Amino acid sequence: MELPSKLVENAVNEMAQLPGIGKRTALRLVLHLLKQPLEQTEGLTNALATMRKDIQFCQTCHTISDAEICGICANPSRDKAIICVVEDVRDVMALENTGMFKGVYHVLGGKISPIEGIGPSQLKITSLVEKAKLGVITEIIFALSSTMEGDTTNFYIYKQIKDLAIKTSTIARGIAVGDELEYADEVTLGRSLLNRIPFETSIRQ
Amino acid sequence: MELPSKLVENAVNEMAQLPGIGKRTALRLVLHLLKQPLEQTEGLTNALATMRKDIQFCQTCHTISDAEICGICANPSRDKAIICVVEDVRDVMALENTGMFKGVYHVLGGKISPIEGIGPSQLKITSLVEKAKLGVITEIIFALSSTMEGDTTNFYIYKQIKDLAIKTSTIARGIAVGDELEYADEVTLGRSLLNRIPFETSIRQ
């Protein structure tokens, strides 16, 4: 794609480095900005630059935060003895939306993935293990995605904490609420059968 | 969607103003930037800011350009008597890719669209009509999209230049090369029948 201007070409190339944005989409976005008032581009670039420079991560759970300790960790009514291990801040948001979890989180920042070159040292695993050794935590809930990478990460962490007196659990895998059985894959269906729950429990939820 | 950080929220809101990018996608892009080195965000924001500030438009054809006169208008081998009227720079790029057009362009910057609040005064129509009145132009080719807005714009310009001794034409509407008849809509198929061309012409193309 030959562009008529070096300035546009640079902007398109930078934009196209974002995930899921190809050169054509990048060009459309860039041309849109050119049609809008200067203020819109300034607003966008300032917001991105400030965010990238000034962003903080909670010192306890490593989620994105505007303060040294995030709102969840700072909340005295949250149970600090129950830690839910997640991949990134989007998972925290999704779990918070349920309104069902009263513990705190630990954001790993990714999953162990040899293909993408992500090893345990690039994730916040050490600080989780250290936290566990302090003896305050009673339960660790693994809430990573149910993929090979997620399972590997769960197991890697589990090996390091299994000798401590901490209960470990993972969120339930099963048929999504509202889903039809015939469209579920066999692994999920099989697991939902193995991990069946008392009917009395289910009607109370 | 409640975000854990004002900085991220600002960035997401700005990003979500781009066309085709919702809040979820914006969050994914913003979190991606947070995982990448600071330089990537700086590269992106600098490229966008510089482009928006320093961009120039060709004084003759109004396309995006790094100089006062764009490469096409400045090229002595291009026929300045034939003008192809297009909507934006992407159309110039698409037509240039065919390698079939040896005239010059005139970029309107959009189409007349009452719904989007775009009237003739916001488009580069006056300068086209003035150019036409200079008596140098022999043909104006309308190459706007075949929509109500495109047709309206074509007709609006046509009314102002129809008394000048200038040939006007539009690019052919018909069945795309490689397309199957049964999937073509009736209007396109009908027009392709009305505007049929001699077979001898078609085999020479």
GROMACS .gro file of C-alpha atoms in nm:
model
  410
    1MET     CA    1   0.000   0.000   0.000
    2GLU     CA    2   0.171   0.318  -0.119
    3LEU     CA    3   0.067   0.623   0.077
    4PRO     CA    4   0.090   0.975  -0.061
    5SER     CA    5   0.244   1.120   0.256
    6LYS     CA    6   0.527   1.018   0.486
    7LEU     CA    7   0.340   1.162   0.786
    8VAL     CA    8   0.036   0.949   0.716
    9GLU     CA    9   0.255   0.648   0.647
   10ASN     CA   10   0.426   0.680   0.986
   11ALA     CA   11   0.094   0.717   1.165
   12VAL     CA   12  -0.051   0.417   0.981
   13ASN     CA   13   0.252   0.201   1.056
   14GLU     CA   14   0.238   0.285   1.427
   15MET     CA   15  -0.137   0.231   1.444
   16ALA     CA   16  -0.108  -0.103   1.262
   17GLN     CA   17   0.114  -0.236   1.543
   18LEU     CA   18  -0.191  -0.253   1.769
   19PRO     CA   19  -0.344  -0.602   1.791
   20GLY     CA   20  -0.623  -0.670   1.542
   21ILE     CA   21  -0.558  -0.353   1.345
   22GLY     CA   22  -0.428  -0.402   0.992
   23LYS     CA   23  -0.293  -0.137   0.759
   24ARG     CA   24  -0.629  -0.072   0.596
   25THR     CA   25  -0.809  -0.020   0.928
   26ALA     CA   26  -0.519   0.194   1.047
   27LEU     CA   27  -0.552   0.414   0.739
   28ARG     CA   28  -0.926   0.450   0.797
   29LEU     CA   29  -0.868   0.556   1.158
   30VAL     CA   30  -0.591   0.798   1.063
   31LEU     CA   31  -0.801   0.959   0.787
   32HIS     CA   32  -1.088   0.988   1.035
   33LEU     CA   33  -0.861   1.181   1.273
   34LEU     CA   34  -0.760   1.412   0.987
   35LYS     CA   35  -1.126   1.498   0.927
   36GLN     CA   36  -1.193   1.572   1.293
   37PRO     CA   37  -1.084   1.886   1.478
   38LEU     CA   38  -0.723   1.901   1.599
   39GLU     CA   39  -0.848   1.869   1.958
   40GLN     CA   40  -0.963   1.511   1.908
   41THR     CA   41  -0.617   1.392   1.807
   42GLU     CA   42  -0.462   1.593   2.091
   43GLY     CA   43  -0.709   1.442   2.336
   44LEU     CA   44  -0.627   1.090   2.217
   45THR     CA   45  -0.249   1.130   2.212
   46ASN     CA   46  -0.238   1.310   2.548
   47ALA     CA   47  -0.459   1.050   2.715
   48LEU     CA   48  -0.245   0.763   2.582
   49ALA     CA   49   0.087   0.926   2.663
   50THR     CA   50  -0.018   1.029   3.015
   51MET     CA   51  -0.165   0.688   3.086
   52ARG     CA   52   0.146   0.502   2.970
   53LYS     CA   53   0.376   0.731   3.169
   54ASP     CA   54   0.183   0.772   3.493
   55ILE     CA   55   0.006   0.437   3.526
   56GLN     CA   56   0.057   0.259   3.857
   57PHE     CA   57   0.005  -0.098   3.959
   58CYS     CA   58  -0.127  -0.196   4.300
   59GLN     CA   59   0.170  -0.303   4.514
   60THR     CA   60  -0.031  -0.583   4.668
   61CYS     CA   61  -0.228  -0.741   4.383
   62HIS     CA   62  -0.056  -0.584   4.075
   63THR     CA   63  -0.380  -0.469   3.914
   64ILE     CA   64  -0.394  -0.132   3.737
   65SER     CA   65  -0.457   0.140   3.989
   66ASP     CA   66  -0.439   0.516   4.035
   67ALA     CA   67  -0.288   0.474   4.381
   68GLU     CA   68  -0.018   0.257   4.540
   69ILE     CA   69  -0.286   0.027   4.679
   70CYS     CA   70  -0.592  -0.040   4.463
   71GLY     CA   71  -0.949   0.017   4.578
   72ILE     CA   72  -1.016  -0.353   4.631
   73CYS     CA   73  -0.705  -0.420   4.840
   74ALA     CA   74  -0.766  -0.100   5.038
   75ASN     CA   75  -1.127  -0.195   5.115
   76PRO     CA   76  -1.141  -0.318   5.479
   77SER     CA   77  -1.454  -0.527   5.413
   78ARG     CA   78  -1.276  -0.752   5.160
   79ASP     CA   79  -1.144  -1.081   5.297
   80LYS     CA   80  -0.764  -1.072   5.254
   81ALA     CA   81  -0.741  -1.444   5.335
   82ILE     CA   82  -0.902  -1.548   5.005
   83ILE     CA   83  -0.705  -1.471   4.692
   84CYS     CA   84  -0.836  -1.513   4.339
   85VAL     CA   85  -0.553  -1.553   4.086
   86VAL     CA   86  -0.632  -1.398   3.747
   87GLU     CA   87  -0.453  -1.312   3.427
   88ASP     CA   88  -0.518  -0.943   3.384
   89VAL     CA   89  -0.731  -0.648   3.490
   90ARG     CA   90  -1.014  -0.742   3.253
   91ASP     CA   91  -1.066  -1.061   3.451
   92VAL     CA   92  -1.083  -0.857   3.773
   93MET     CA   93  -1.349  -0.638   3.612
   94ALA     CA   94  -1.547  -0.941   3.492
   95LEU     CA   95  -1.538  -1.107   3.834
   96GLU     CA   96  -1.624  -0.782   4.013
   97ASN     CA   97  -1.927  -0.746   3.784
   98THR     CA   98  -2.070  -1.069   3.927
   99GLY     CA   99  -2.071  -0.913   4.275
  100MET     CA  100  -2.013  -1.266   4.415
  101PHE     CA  101  -1.651  -1.244   4.528
  102LYS     CA  102  -1.561  -1.086   4.860
  103GLY     CA  103  -1.191  -1.175   4.870
  104VAL     CA  104  -0.902  -1.002   4.695
  105TYR     CA  105  -0.721  -1.063   4.366
  106HIS     CA  106  -0.373  -1.137   4.245
  107VAL     CA  107  -0.307  -1.029   3.886
  108LEU     CA  108  -0.034  -1.237   3.721
  109GLY     CA  109  -0.007  -1.021   3.411
  110GLY     CA  110  -0.037  -1.313   3.171
  111LYS     CA  111  -0.001  -1.690   3.145
  112ILE     CA  112   0.308  -1.907   3.104
  113SER     CA  113   0.335  -1.946   2.728
  114PRO     CA  114   0.655  -2.081   2.574
  115ILE     CA  115   0.521  -2.004   2.225
  116GLU     CA  116   0.488  -1.634   2.306
  117GLY     CA  117   0.814  -1.645   2.503
  118ILE     CA  118   0.647  -1.577   2.839
  119GLY     CA  119   0.814  -1.761   3.126
  120PRO     CA  120   0.725  -1.766   3.498
  121SER     CA  121   0.980  -1.491   3.571
  122GLN     CA  122   0.784  -1.241   3.359
  123LEU     CA  123   0.470  -1.302   3.564
  124LYS     CA  124   0.393  -1.195   3.921
  125ILE     CA  125   0.425  -1.549   4.059
  126THR     CA  126   0.706  -1.497   4.312
  127SER     CA  127   0.513  -1.229   4.501
  128LEU     CA  128   0.210  -1.460   4.517
  129VAL     CA  129   0.415  -1.746   4.663
  130GLU     CA  130   0.574  -1.507   4.914
  131LYS     CA  131   0.231  -1.380   5.013
  132ALA     CA  132   0.117  -1.741   5.060
  133LYS     CA  133   0.413  -1.821   5.287
  134LEU     CA  134   0.315  -1.542   5.529
  135GLY     CA  135   0.046  -1.772   5.664
  136VAL     CA  136  -0.249  -1.534   5.638
  137ILE     CA  137  -0.406  -1.680   5.327
  138THR     CA  138  -0.654  -1.963   5.370
  139GLU     CA  139  -0.766  -2.021   5.011
  140ILE     CA  140  -0.628  -1.954   4.663
  141ILE     CA  141  -0.879  -1.970   4.377
  142PHE     CA  142  -0.734  -2.019   4.030
  143ALA     CA  143  -0.941  -1.827   3.775
  144LEU     CA  144  -0.722  -1.842   3.465
  145SER     CA  145  -0.864  -1.929   3.125
  146SER     CA  146  -0.915  -2.299   3.065
  147THR     CA  147  -0.640  -2.339   2.808
  148MET     CA  148  -0.314  -2.528   2.798
  149GLU     CA  149  -0.132  -2.210   2.905
  150GLY     CA  150  -0.381  -2.146   3.187
  151ASP     CA  151  -0.357  -2.502   3.316
  152THR     CA  152   0.024  -2.494   3.299
  153THR     CA  153   0.033  -2.171   3.499
  154ASN     CA  154  -0.211  -2.308   3.758
  155PHE     CA  155   0.000  -2.620   3.803
  156TYR     CA  156   0.327  -2.425   3.821
  157ILE     CA  157   0.189  -2.214   4.105
  158TYR     CA  158   0.021  -2.514   4.272
  159LYS     CA  159   0.352  -2.702   4.295
  160GLN     CA  160   0.506  -2.417   4.493
  161ILE     CA  161   0.225  -2.377   4.744
  162LYS     CA  162   0.090  -2.731   4.780
  163ASP     CA  163   0.284  -2.799   5.102
  164LEU     CA  164   0.145  -2.490   5.274
  165ALA     CA  165  -0.180  -2.519   5.468
  166ILE     CA  166  -0.376  -2.339   5.198
  167LYS     CA  167  -0.690  -2.466   5.029
  168THR     CA  168  -0.664  -2.440   4.650
  169SER     CA  169  -0.956  -2.441   4.410
  170THR     CA  170  -1.036  -2.352   4.051
  171ILE     CA  171  -1.353  -2.191   3.922
  172ALA     CA  172  -1.603  -2.449   3.792
  173ARG     CA  173  -1.588  -2.556   3.428
  174GLY     CA  174  -1.924  -2.655   3.291
  175ILE     CA  175  -2.217  -2.568   3.072
  176ALA     CA  176  -2.273  -2.191   3.059
  177VAL     CA  177  -2.607  -2.071   3.196
  178GLY     CA  178  -2.852  -2.059   2.905
  179ASP     CA  179  -2.644  -2.290   2.683
  180GLU     CA  180  -2.787  -2.601   2.518
  181LEU     CA  181  -2.622  -2.936   2.587
  182GLU     CA  182  -2.603  -3.049   2.225
  183TYR     CA  183  -2.370  -2.760   2.135
  184ALA     CA  184  -2.128  -2.813   2.426
  185ASP     CA  185  -1.792  -2.977   2.353
  186GLU     CA  186  -1.729  -3.321   2.502
  187VAL     CA  187  -1.455  -3.216   2.742
  188THR     CA  188  -1.672  -2.948   2.900
  189LEU     CA  189  -1.974  -3.177   2.913
  190GLY     CA  190  -1.764  -3.458   3.062
  191ARG     CA  191  -1.621  -3.231   3.329
  192SER     CA  192  -1.963  -3.092   3.414
  193LEU     CA  193  -2.078  -3.450   3.478
  194LEU     CA  194  -1.776  -3.541   3.692
  195ASN     CA  195  -1.805  -3.222   3.895
  196ARG     CA  196  -2.180  -3.238   3.939
  197ILE     CA  197  -2.324  -3.050   4.235
  198PRO     CA  198  -2.615  -3.140   4.470
  199PHE     CA  199  -2.944  -3.023   4.320
  200GLU     CA  200  -3.035  -2.853   4.647
  201THR     CA  201  -2.723  -2.638   4.616
  202SER     CA  202  -2.805  -2.542   4.257
  203ILE     CA  203  -3.160  -2.426   4.327
  204ARG     CA  204  -3.039  -2.200   4.604
  205GLN     CA  205  -2.797  -2.012   4.372
  206MET     CA  206  -1.793  -0.084   3.230
  207GLU     CA  207  -1.623   0.039   3.545
  208LEU     CA  208  -1.250   0.079   3.508
  209PRO     CA  209  -1.010   0.063   3.801
  210SER     CA  210  -0.811   0.368   3.691
  211LYS     CA  211  -0.902   0.719   3.571
  212LEU     CA  212  -0.599   0.724   3.342
  213VAL     CA  213  -0.707   0.403   3.169
  214GLU     CA  214  -1.065   0.529   3.156
  215ASN     CA  215  -0.961   0.849   2.978
  216ALA     CA  216  -0.749   0.656   2.730
  217VAL     CA  217  -1.031   0.408   2.663
  218ASN     CA  218  -1.287   0.687   2.615
  219GLU     CA  219  -1.065   0.869   2.367
  220MET     CA  220  -0.981   0.550   2.180
  221ALA     CA  221  -1.349   0.453   2.162
  222GLN     CA  222  -1.424   0.770   1.967
  223LEU     CA  223  -1.250   0.621   1.666
  224PRO     CA  224  -1.491   0.467   1.414
  225GLY     CA  225  -1.555   0.095   1.458
  226ILE     CA  226  -1.381   0.082   1.797
  227GLY     CA  227  -1.606   0.012   2.095
  228LYS     CA  228  -1.515   0.036   2.461
  229ARG     CA  229  -1.414  -0.330   2.486
  230THR     CA  230  -1.180  -0.311   2.187
  231ALA     CA  231  -1.044   0.020   2.316
  232LEU     CA  232  -0.965  -0.143   2.651
  233ARG     CA  233  -0.790  -0.433   2.477
  234LEU     CA  234  -0.575  -0.189   2.276
  235VAL     CA  235  -0.496   0.025   2.580
  236LEU     CA  236  -0.397  -0.278   2.790
  237HIS     CA  237  -0.181  -0.396   2.502
  238LEU     CA  238   0.005  -0.062   2.505
  239LEU     CA  239   0.058  -0.098   2.880
  240LYS     CA  240   0.228  -0.434   2.826
  241GLN     CA  241   0.456  -0.299   2.554
  242PRO     CA  242   0.766  -0.083   2.614
  243LEU     CA  243   0.707   0.289   2.670
  244GLU     CA  244   0.862   0.359   2.328
  245GLN     CA  245   0.572   0.201   2.141
  246THR     CA  246   0.317   0.437   2.296
  247GLU     CA  247   0.551   0.731   2.238
  248GLY     CA  248   0.597   0.629   1.876
  249LEU     CA  249   0.223   0.607   1.823
  250THR     CA  250   0.130   0.931   1.997
  251ASN     CA  251   0.414   1.127   1.834
  252ALA     CA  252   0.329   0.997   1.487
  253LEU     CA  253  -0.040   1.085   1.529
  254ALA     CA  254   0.024   1.428   1.680
  255THR     CA  255   0.284   1.525   1.419
  256MET     CA  256   0.068   1.402   1.136
  257ARG     CA  257  -0.239   1.591   1.254
  258LYS     CA  258  -0.039   1.912   1.305
  259ASP     CA  259   0.186   1.912   1.000
  260ILE     CA  260  -0.029   1.744   0.738
  261GLN     CA  261  -0.071   1.937   0.413
  262PHE     CA  262  -0.321   1.908   0.136
  263CYS     CA  263  -0.230   1.957  -0.229
  264GLN     CA  264  -0.337   2.309  -0.330
  265THR     CA  265  -0.454   2.185  -0.666
  266CYS     CA  266  -0.636   1.858  -0.600
  267HIS     CA  267  -0.675   1.868  -0.217
  268THR     CA  268  -0.532   1.521  -0.166
  269ILE     CA  269  -0.308   1.453   0.132
  270SER     CA  270   0.046   1.551   0.047
  271ASP     CA  271   0.382   1.624   0.206
  272ALA     CA  272   0.430   1.926  -0.023
  273GLU     CA  273   0.217   2.215  -0.147
  274ILE     CA  274   0.159   2.032  -0.475
  275CYS     CA  275   0.119   1.654  -0.461
  276GLY     CA  276   0.327   1.411  -0.663
  277ILE     CA  277   0.050   1.343  -0.913
  278CYS     CA  278  -0.029   1.709  -0.986
  279ALA     CA  279   0.343   1.788  -1.005
  280ASN     CA  280   0.408   1.508  -1.254
  281PRO     CA  281   0.448   1.666  -1.603
  282SER     CA  282   0.344   1.343  -1.778
  283ARG     CA  283  -0.006   1.347  -1.621
  284ASP     CA  284  -0.281   1.494  -1.839
  285LYS     CA  285  -0.413   1.802  -1.652
  286ALA     CA  286  -0.712   1.825  -1.889
  287ILE     CA  287  -0.875   1.510  -1.747
  288ILE     CA  288  -0.993   1.530  -1.388
  289CYS     CA  289  -1.123   1.237  -1.187
  290VAL     CA  290  -1.347   1.349  -0.899
  291VAL     CA  291  -1.316   1.127  -0.592
  292GLU     CA  292  -1.423   1.130  -0.231
  293ASP     CA  293  -1.099   1.088  -0.044
  294VAL     CA  294  -0.736   0.988  -0.066
  295ARG     CA  295  -0.817   0.617  -0.039
  296ASP     CA  296  -0.998   0.639  -0.372
  297VAL     CA  297  -0.693   0.808  -0.525
  298MET     CA  298  -0.480   0.520  -0.395
  299ALA     CA  299  -0.723   0.259  -0.531
  300LEU     CA  300  -0.738   0.420  -0.876
  301GLU     CA  301  -0.361   0.470  -0.886
  302ASN     CA  302  -0.318   0.100  -0.811
  303THR     CA  303  -0.495   0.016  -1.138
  304GLY     CA  304  -0.227   0.206  -1.331
  305MET     CA  305  -0.499   0.289  -1.589
  306PHE     CA  306  -0.553   0.660  -1.525
  307LYS     CA  307  -0.317   0.919  -1.667
  308GLY     CA  308  -0.512   1.234  -1.573
  309VAL     CA  309  -0.524   1.411  -1.238
  310TYR     CA  310  -0.762   1.393  -0.941
  311HIS     CA  311  -0.985   1.625  -0.747
  312VAL     CA  312  -1.051   1.513  -0.389
  313LEU     CA  313  -1.382   1.643  -0.254
  314GLY     CA  314  -1.323   1.532   0.103
  315GLY     CA  315  -1.659   1.357   0.133
  316LYS     CA  316  -2.005   1.339  -0.019
  317ILE     CA  317  -2.310   1.560   0.029
  318SER     CA  318  -2.497   1.391   0.314
  319PRO     CA  319  -2.778   1.575   0.494
  320ILE     CA  320  -2.801   1.292   0.749
  321GLU     CA  321  -2.438   1.342   0.854
  322GLY     CA  322  -2.479   1.720   0.824
  323ILE     CA  323  -2.236   1.752   0.531
  324GLY     CA  324  -2.340   2.020   0.283
  325PRO     CA  325  -2.172   2.130  -0.042
  326SER     CA  326  -1.989   2.413   0.136
  327GLN     CA  327  -1.792   2.164   0.345
  328LEU     CA  328  -1.663   1.992   0.033
  329LYS     CA  329  -1.407   2.114  -0.220
  330ILE     CA  330  -1.670   2.177  -0.487
  331THR     CA  331  -1.619   2.550  -0.549
  332SER     CA  332  -1.253   2.505  -0.639
  333LEU     CA  333  -1.348   2.229  -0.885
  334VAL     CA  334  -1.605   2.450  -1.058
  335GLU     CA  335  -1.353   2.736  -1.074
  336LYS     CA  336  -1.094   2.503  -1.224
  337ALA     CA  337  -1.352   2.392  -1.480
  338LYS     CA  338  -1.427   2.751  -1.578
  339LEU     CA  339  -1.061   2.817  -1.668
  340GLY     CA  340  -1.123   2.630  -1.995
  341VAL     CA  341  -0.831   2.388  -1.970
  342ILE     CA  342  -1.027   2.083  -1.862
  343THR     CA  343  -1.175   1.863  -2.135
  344GLU     CA  344  -1.325   1.583  -1.927
  345ILE     CA  345  -1.447   1.533  -1.573
  346ILE     CA  346  -1.488   1.173  -1.457
  347PHE     CA  347  -1.711   1.119  -1.154
  348ALA     CA  348  -1.576   0.832  -0.945
  349LEU     CA  349  -1.780   0.864  -0.625
  350SER     CA  350  -1.940   0.562  -0.460
  351SER     CA  351  -2.266   0.451  -0.616
  352THR     CA  352  -2.488   0.554  -0.324
  353MET     CA  353  -2.763   0.811  -0.283
  354GLU     CA  354  -2.505   1.054  -0.140
  355GLY     CA  355  -2.260   0.987  -0.421
  356ASP     CA  356  -2.528   1.038  -0.688
  357THR     CA  357  -2.650   1.358  -0.521
  358THR     CA  358  -2.297   1.497  -0.514
  359ASN     CA  359  -2.236   1.402  -0.877
  360PHE     CA  360  -2.557   1.576  -0.983
  361TYR     CA  361  -2.486   1.886  -0.773
  362ILE     CA  362  -2.151   1.931  -0.945
  363TYR     CA  363  -2.290   1.839  -1.287
  364LYS     CA  364  -2.552   2.117  -1.269
  365GLN     CA  365  -2.280   2.376  -1.220
  366ILE     CA  366  -2.057   2.265  -1.506
  367LYS     CA  367  -2.303   2.129  -1.762
  368ASP     CA  368  -2.301   2.451  -1.969
  369LEU     CA  369  -1.924   2.449  -2.003
  370ALA     CA  370  -1.770   2.263  -2.297
  371ILE     CA  371  -1.655   1.978  -2.076
  372LYS     CA  372  -1.727   1.611  -2.131
  373THR     CA  373  -1.860   1.448  -1.813
  374SER     CA  374  -1.859   1.077  -1.743
  375THR     CA  375  -1.893   0.836  -1.452
  376ILE     CA  376  -1.703   0.516  -1.400
  377ALA     CA  377  -1.894   0.209  -1.522
  378ARG     CA  378  -2.129   0.028  -1.284
  379GLY     CA  379  -2.160  -0.340  -1.359
  380ILE     CA  380  -2.072  -0.692  -1.258
  381ALA     CA  381  -1.732  -0.707  -1.089
  382VAL     CA  382  -1.468  -0.915  -1.266
  383GLY     CA  383  -1.486  -1.269  -1.126
  384ASP     CA  384  -1.839  -1.224  -0.985
  385GLU     CA  385  -2.123  -1.462  -1.059
  386LEU     CA  386  -2.441  -1.323  -1.212
  387GLU     CA  387  -2.682  -1.497  -0.977
  388TYR     CA  388  -2.542  -1.310  -0.676
  389ALA     CA  389  -2.557  -0.963  -0.835
  390ASP     CA  390  -2.835  -0.729  -0.724
  391GLU     CA  391  -3.099  -0.637  -0.983
  392VAL     CA  392  -3.006  -0.269  -1.013
  393THR     CA  393  -2.643  -0.347  -1.089
  394LEU     CA  394  -2.738  -0.626  -1.328
  395GLY     CA  395  -2.996  -0.401  -1.501
  396ARG     CA  396  -2.744  -0.121  -1.542
  397SER     CA  397  -2.479  -0.358  -1.673
  398LEU     CA  398  -2.727  -0.463  -1.943
  399LEU     CA  399  -2.825  -0.105  -2.036
  400ASN     CA  400  -2.461   0.006  -2.051
  401ARG     CA  401  -2.336  -0.300  -2.239
  402ILE     CA  402  -2.015  -0.256  -2.439
  403PRO     CA  403  -1.913  -0.400  -2.777
  404PHE     CA  404  -1.761  -0.746  -2.732
  405GLU     CA  405  -1.461  -0.644  -2.943
  406THR     CA  406  -1.389  -0.369  -2.689
  407SER     CA  407  -1.414  -0.606  -2.396
  408ILE     CA  408  -1.170  -0.864  -2.532
  409ARG     CA  409  -0.909  -0.598  -2.590
  410GLN     CA  410  -0.913  -0.487  -2.224
   0.00000   0.00000   0.00000
